[in-house]
Amino acid sequence: MIATGVAATARIGARGDGRGGTALPVLEGDGPLALRRTRGSGSEARVMLVGAMSGPLGGDRFAVEADVAEGARLHVGSAAATIALPGQAKGDARYDVRLTVADGGELRWLPEQLICAGGSDLYVTTRADLGANARLVLREEQVLGRVGEEPGRLTSRLTVRIAGRTVLDQELACGPGSPGGWDGPAGLAGHRAVGQLVVVRHEFGSEPVTARCLGESAVLMPLPGPAVLVTAVAPDARVLRRLLDEALGSLTPGR
């Protein structure tokens, strides 16, 4: 018998409740992707993504979709790190994230790290489509291998569109079998943790952010439109989180 992977999709829909808060008329988990609403703050609704099974494994196809309407505020996190593992099924695993935020909506997408265990092969795509006056905080953290373990293979593509205009479309490939140089000075330079932080706020349109280095292993770059990208590399997940948290604090003062 030929092993086949698991296909699963989780969907979140956030809408204003008419009383200054946020309702979640759509909250659907599927298979290994479970969703739990937790206590939010103010008008923000908070959802945790809970992995009900190990994975993604080789051959799996996971997807998460979040749709935030005008006037809604949604914060999405995860209960634990996601660990990509080799599986019995042939082929890579795929994890697709699709985010839509309407004008006047706000999304904070802050999951825990994605860890590519030795022998795994994962392709991740994240696409965010935003209205002209939408707000977004999106954090991605990827770790190559567990402690004392060779890295798995990771290909990650991140795309952000604002009012139909693409402001960011980048792809990272690293780990065994990836194009040469991924671990060299022009790539991860021996680091095993890499992260991206995208912040979209209409204030950046009138108060542009200046490109700058954030220490020795992180850089901040303004994007076309009211958006900023922070990219960082680090020896481990703990240091990476600190770098991205410090960058986020500087970009969202008083939050």
Short mmCIF file of C-alpha atoms in Angstrom, two decimals:
data_model
loop_
_atom_site.label_atom_id
_atom_site.label_comp_id
_atom_site.label_asym_id
_atom_site.label_seq_id
_atom_site.Cartn_x
_atom_site.Cartn_y
_atom_site.Cartn_z
CA MET A 1 0.00 0.00 0.00
CA ILE A 2 1.35 3.45 -0.94
CA ALA A 3 1.34 5.98 1.92
CA THR A 4 -0.47 9.25 1.22
CA GLY A 5 -0.32 12.49 3.11
CA VAL A 6 -3.02 14.29 5.07
CA ALA A 7 -4.95 17.26 3.65
CA ALA A 8 -6.37 19.78 6.16
CA THR A 9 -7.66 23.36 6.10
CA ALA A 10 -8.49 25.78 8.94
CA ARG A 11 -10.65 28.86 8.29
CA ILE A 12 -11.18 32.02 10.34
CA GLY A 13 -13.64 34.78 9.51
CA ALA A 14 -13.69 37.97 11.62
CA ARG A 15 -16.43 40.63 11.45
CA GLY A 16 -17.38 43.69 13.47
CA ASP A 17 -20.15 42.78 15.93
CA GLY A 18 -21.90 46.17 15.77
CA ARG A 19 -20.97 46.94 19.39
CA GLY A 20 -17.35 47.90 18.91
CA GLY A 21 -16.06 44.33 19.21
CA THR A 22 -15.15 41.51 16.84
CA ALA A 23 -17.24 38.42 16.12
CA LEU A 24 -15.98 35.18 14.62
CA PRO A 25 -18.78 33.77 12.44
CA VAL A 26 -16.28 31.37 10.85
CA LEU A 27 -14.00 29.26 13.04
CA GLU A 28 -13.46 25.89 11.41
CA GLY A 29 -10.61 23.50 12.11
CA ASP A 30 -9.97 20.40 10.02
CA GLY A 31 -8.06 17.23 10.96
CA PRO A 32 -4.76 18.18 12.57
CA LEU A 33 -5.55 21.92 12.49
CA ALA A 34 -7.73 22.90 15.45
CA LEU A 35 -8.79 26.47 16.29
CA ARG A 36 -9.62 27.82 19.75
CA ARG A 37 -10.96 31.26 20.63
CA THR A 38 -9.21 32.72 23.70
CA ARG A 39 -9.69 35.87 25.72
CA GLY A 40 -8.87 38.97 23.69
CA SER A 41 -8.34 42.57 24.77
CA GLY A 42 -10.56 45.52 23.92
CA SER A 43 -12.23 45.09 20.53
CA GLU A 44 -9.75 42.41 19.43
CA ALA A 45 -10.70 38.77 18.98
CA ARG A 46 -7.94 36.25 19.65
CA VAL A 47 -7.60 32.78 18.11
CA MET A 48 -5.04 30.06 18.82
CA LEU A 49 -4.06 27.46 16.25
CA VAL A 50 -3.61 24.13 18.03
CA GLY A 51 -1.90 21.20 16.30
CA ALA A 52 -4.02 18.12 17.03
CA MET A 53 -1.45 15.80 15.37
CA SER A 54 2.24 15.83 14.47
CA GLY A 55 3.15 17.44 11.22
CA PRO A 56 3.22 18.50 8.55
CA LEU A 57 4.83 15.26 7.40
CA GLY A 58 6.08 14.44 3.93
CA GLY A 59 3.15 14.46 1.50
CA ASP A 60 0.84 16.48 3.79
CA ARG A 61 -1.09 19.50 2.50
CA PHE A 62 -2.04 22.01 5.21
CA ALA A 63 -3.75 25.39 4.69
CA VAL A 64 -4.91 28.20 6.98
CA GLU A 65 -7.19 30.98 5.76
CA ALA A 66 -8.10 34.15 7.66
CA ASP A 67 -10.51 36.82 6.42
CA VAL A 68 -10.84 40.08 8.38
CA ALA A 69 -13.68 42.43 7.43
CA GLU A 70 -13.93 46.19 7.87
CA GLY A 71 -13.99 47.21 11.53
CA ALA A 72 -12.76 43.83 12.82
CA ARG A 73 -9.54 43.25 14.76
CA LEU A 74 -8.06 39.75 14.88
CA HIS A 75 -5.01 38.32 16.62
CA VAL A 76 -3.91 34.82 15.60
CA GLY A 77 -1.23 32.85 17.43
CA SER A 78 -0.36 29.21 17.92
CA ALA A 79 -0.15 27.08 21.03
CA ALA A 80 3.28 25.64 20.17
CA ALA A 81 5.90 25.52 17.46
CA THR A 82 5.04 23.70 14.24
CA ILE A 83 7.52 20.91 13.45
CA ALA A 84 7.93 19.67 9.90
CA LEU A 85 8.97 15.99 9.93
CA PRO A 86 9.85 13.39 7.33
CA GLY A 87 6.97 11.02 6.62
CA GLN A 88 6.20 7.74 4.91
CA ALA A 89 4.58 9.47 1.95
CA LYS A 90 6.85 10.58 -0.87
CA GLY A 91 7.27 14.20 -1.82
CA ASP A 92 7.47 17.44 0.08
CA ALA A 93 4.93 18.79 2.56
CA ARG A 94 3.08 22.03 1.84
CA TYR A 95 1.76 24.65 4.25
CA ASP A 96 -0.25 27.48 2.67
CA VAL A 97 -1.41 30.59 4.54
CA ARG A 98 -3.91 32.97 2.94
CA LEU A 99 -4.72 36.24 4.72
CA THR A 100 -7.27 38.85 3.61
CA VAL A 101 -7.81 42.13 5.45
CA ALA A 102 -10.37 44.67 4.25
CA ASP A 103 -10.14 48.45 4.55
CA GLY A 104 -10.48 49.36 8.21
CA GLY A 105 -9.61 45.84 9.38
CA GLU A 106 -6.60 44.79 11.42
CA LEU A 107 -4.78 41.46 11.65
CA ARG A 108 -1.92 40.45 13.93
CA TRP A 109 -0.52 37.15 12.63
CA LEU A 110 1.94 35.98 15.28
CA PRO A 111 2.35 32.18 15.28
CA GLU A 112 5.17 30.33 17.03
CA GLN A 113 8.24 29.10 15.16
CA LEU A 114 8.25 26.67 12.28
CA ILE A 115 10.97 24.05 12.83
CA CYS A 116 12.23 21.95 9.92
CA ALA A 117 13.51 18.72 11.47
CA GLY A 118 16.27 16.72 9.84
CA GLY A 119 15.07 14.84 6.76
CA SER A 120 11.96 17.00 6.27
CA ASP A 121 11.14 18.86 3.04
CA LEU A 122 8.63 21.69 3.43
CA TYR A 123 7.28 24.31 1.03
CA VAL A 124 5.52 27.22 2.77
CA THR A 125 3.59 29.99 1.05
CA THR A 126 2.13 33.01 2.82
CA ARG A 127 0.02 35.53 0.93
CA ALA A 128 -1.57 38.62 2.45
CA ASP A 129 -4.08 40.72 0.46
CA LEU A 130 -4.90 44.01 2.14
CA GLY A 131 -7.22 46.92 1.54
CA ALA A 132 -5.69 50.38 1.16
CA ASN A 133 -6.26 51.28 4.83
CA ALA A 134 -5.87 47.84 6.41
CA ARG A 135 -3.42 47.17 9.23
CA LEU A 136 -1.18 44.14 9.46
CA VAL A 137 1.51 42.71 11.72
CA LEU A 138 2.86 39.47 10.27
CA ARG A 139 5.71 37.49 11.80
CA GLU A 140 7.37 34.41 10.36
CA GLU A 141 10.09 32.52 12.25
CA GLN A 142 11.80 29.50 10.73
CA VAL A 143 14.34 27.25 12.45
CA LEU A 144 16.49 24.73 10.58
CA GLY A 145 16.75 21.57 12.64
CA ARG A 146 16.25 20.82 16.30
CA VAL A 147 19.13 21.03 18.81
CA GLY A 148 22.06 18.91 17.64
CA GLU A 149 20.26 17.93 14.43
CA GLU A 150 21.00 18.51 10.77
CA PRO A 151 18.52 20.91 9.13
CA GLY A 152 15.60 19.90 6.99
CA ARG A 153 14.91 21.52 3.65
CA LEU A 154 12.73 24.64 3.59
CA THR A 155 11.36 26.74 0.75
CA SER A 156 9.34 29.74 1.90
CA ARG A 157 7.55 32.33 -0.23
CA LEU A 158 6.01 35.50 1.23
CA THR A 159 3.77 37.82 -0.80
CA VAL A 160 2.03 41.00 0.37
CA ARG A 161 -0.42 43.01 -1.74
CA ILE A 162 -1.97 46.34 -0.76
CA ALA A 163 -4.98 47.63 -2.73
CA GLY A 164 -4.14 45.18 -5.52
CA ARG A 165 -0.48 46.26 -5.72
CA THR A 166 2.30 43.82 -4.89
CA VAL A 167 4.67 45.42 -2.38
CA LEU A 168 6.61 42.28 -1.43
CA ASP A 169 7.23 38.96 -3.17
CA GLN A 170 10.24 37.05 -1.92
CA GLU A 171 11.34 33.43 -1.70
CA LEU A 172 13.88 31.78 0.58
CA ALA A 173 15.31 28.31 -0.03
CA CYS A 174 17.66 26.70 2.48
CA GLY A 175 18.72 23.33 3.78
CA PRO A 176 20.08 20.23 1.99
CA GLY A 177 19.40 20.23 -1.74
CA SER A 178 18.70 23.98 -1.89
CA PRO A 179 20.59 26.17 -4.38
CA GLY A 180 24.29 26.59 -3.57
CA GLY A 181 25.31 29.38 -1.24
CA TRP A 182 22.26 29.31 1.03
CA ASP A 183 24.49 28.91 4.10
CA GLY A 184 27.25 31.23 2.96
CA PRO A 185 27.94 34.91 3.70
CA ALA A 186 25.23 36.03 1.24
CA GLY A 187 22.70 33.63 2.79
CA LEU A 188 22.24 32.60 6.40
CA ALA A 189 25.97 32.83 7.16
CA GLY A 190 25.92 29.76 9.37
CA HIS A 191 22.83 30.79 11.34
CA ARG A 192 19.97 28.32 11.86
CA ALA A 193 17.08 30.70 12.54
CA VAL A 194 15.65 33.24 10.11
CA GLY A 195 12.62 35.49 10.45
CA GLN A 196 10.57 38.13 8.70
CA LEU A 197 8.34 40.82 10.19
CA VAL A 198 5.95 42.80 8.00
CA VAL A 199 4.15 45.81 9.47
CA VAL A 200 1.53 47.71 7.47
CA ARG A 201 0.14 50.94 8.98
CA HIS A 202 -1.35 53.91 7.16
CA GLU A 203 0.83 56.20 9.32
CA PHE A 204 3.88 55.06 7.35
CA GLY A 205 2.43 56.87 4.32
CA SER A 206 2.85 60.30 5.93
CA GLU A 207 5.78 59.35 8.20
CA PRO A 208 8.06 57.12 6.09
CA VAL A 209 10.41 54.76 7.88
CA THR A 210 14.12 54.98 7.05
CA ALA A 211 16.04 51.88 6.05
CA ARG A 212 18.55 50.86 8.72
CA CYS A 213 20.44 47.99 10.28
CA LEU A 214 19.17 46.71 13.60
CA GLY A 215 22.37 45.45 15.17
CA GLU A 216 24.56 43.01 13.25
CA SER A 217 21.97 40.49 12.10
CA ALA A 218 18.75 42.34 11.28
CA VAL A 219 17.76 44.97 8.75
CA LEU A 220 14.69 47.18 8.36
CA MET A 221 13.52 48.14 4.88
CA PRO A 222 10.58 50.33 3.85
CA LEU A 223 8.34 48.79 1.19
CA PRO A 224 6.26 50.58 -1.47
CA GLY A 225 3.12 51.90 0.22
CA PRO A 226 2.64 52.11 4.00
CA ALA A 227 4.64 48.97 4.82
CA VAL A 228 7.92 47.91 6.41
CA LEU A 229 9.89 44.65 6.25
CA VAL A 230 12.31 43.47 8.92
CA THR A 231 14.53 40.48 8.14
CA ALA A 232 16.73 38.84 10.77
CA VAL A 233 19.00 35.83 11.19
CA ALA A 234 20.06 34.36 14.52
CA PRO A 235 21.79 31.31 16.01
CA ASP A 236 18.57 30.08 17.61
CA ALA A 237 14.85 30.76 18.04
CA ARG A 238 15.24 32.64 21.33
CA VAL A 239 17.60 35.25 19.90
CA LEU A 240 15.48 35.56 16.75
CA ARG A 241 12.34 36.30 18.78
CA ARG A 242 14.14 38.98 20.75
CA LEU A 243 15.32 40.70 17.57
CA LEU A 244 11.86 40.70 16.01
CA ASP A 245 10.13 41.79 19.24
CA GLU A 246 12.49 44.74 19.56
CA ALA A 247 11.84 45.71 15.95
CA LEU A 248 8.07 45.46 16.41
CA GLY A 249 8.21 47.61 19.53
CA SER A 250 10.01 50.34 17.61
CA LEU A 251 7.45 50.25 14.78
CA THR A 252 4.29 50.17 16.93
CA PRO A 253 4.99 52.49 19.87
CA GLY A 254 2.35 52.50 22.57
CA ARG A 255 0.77 49.29 21.31
#
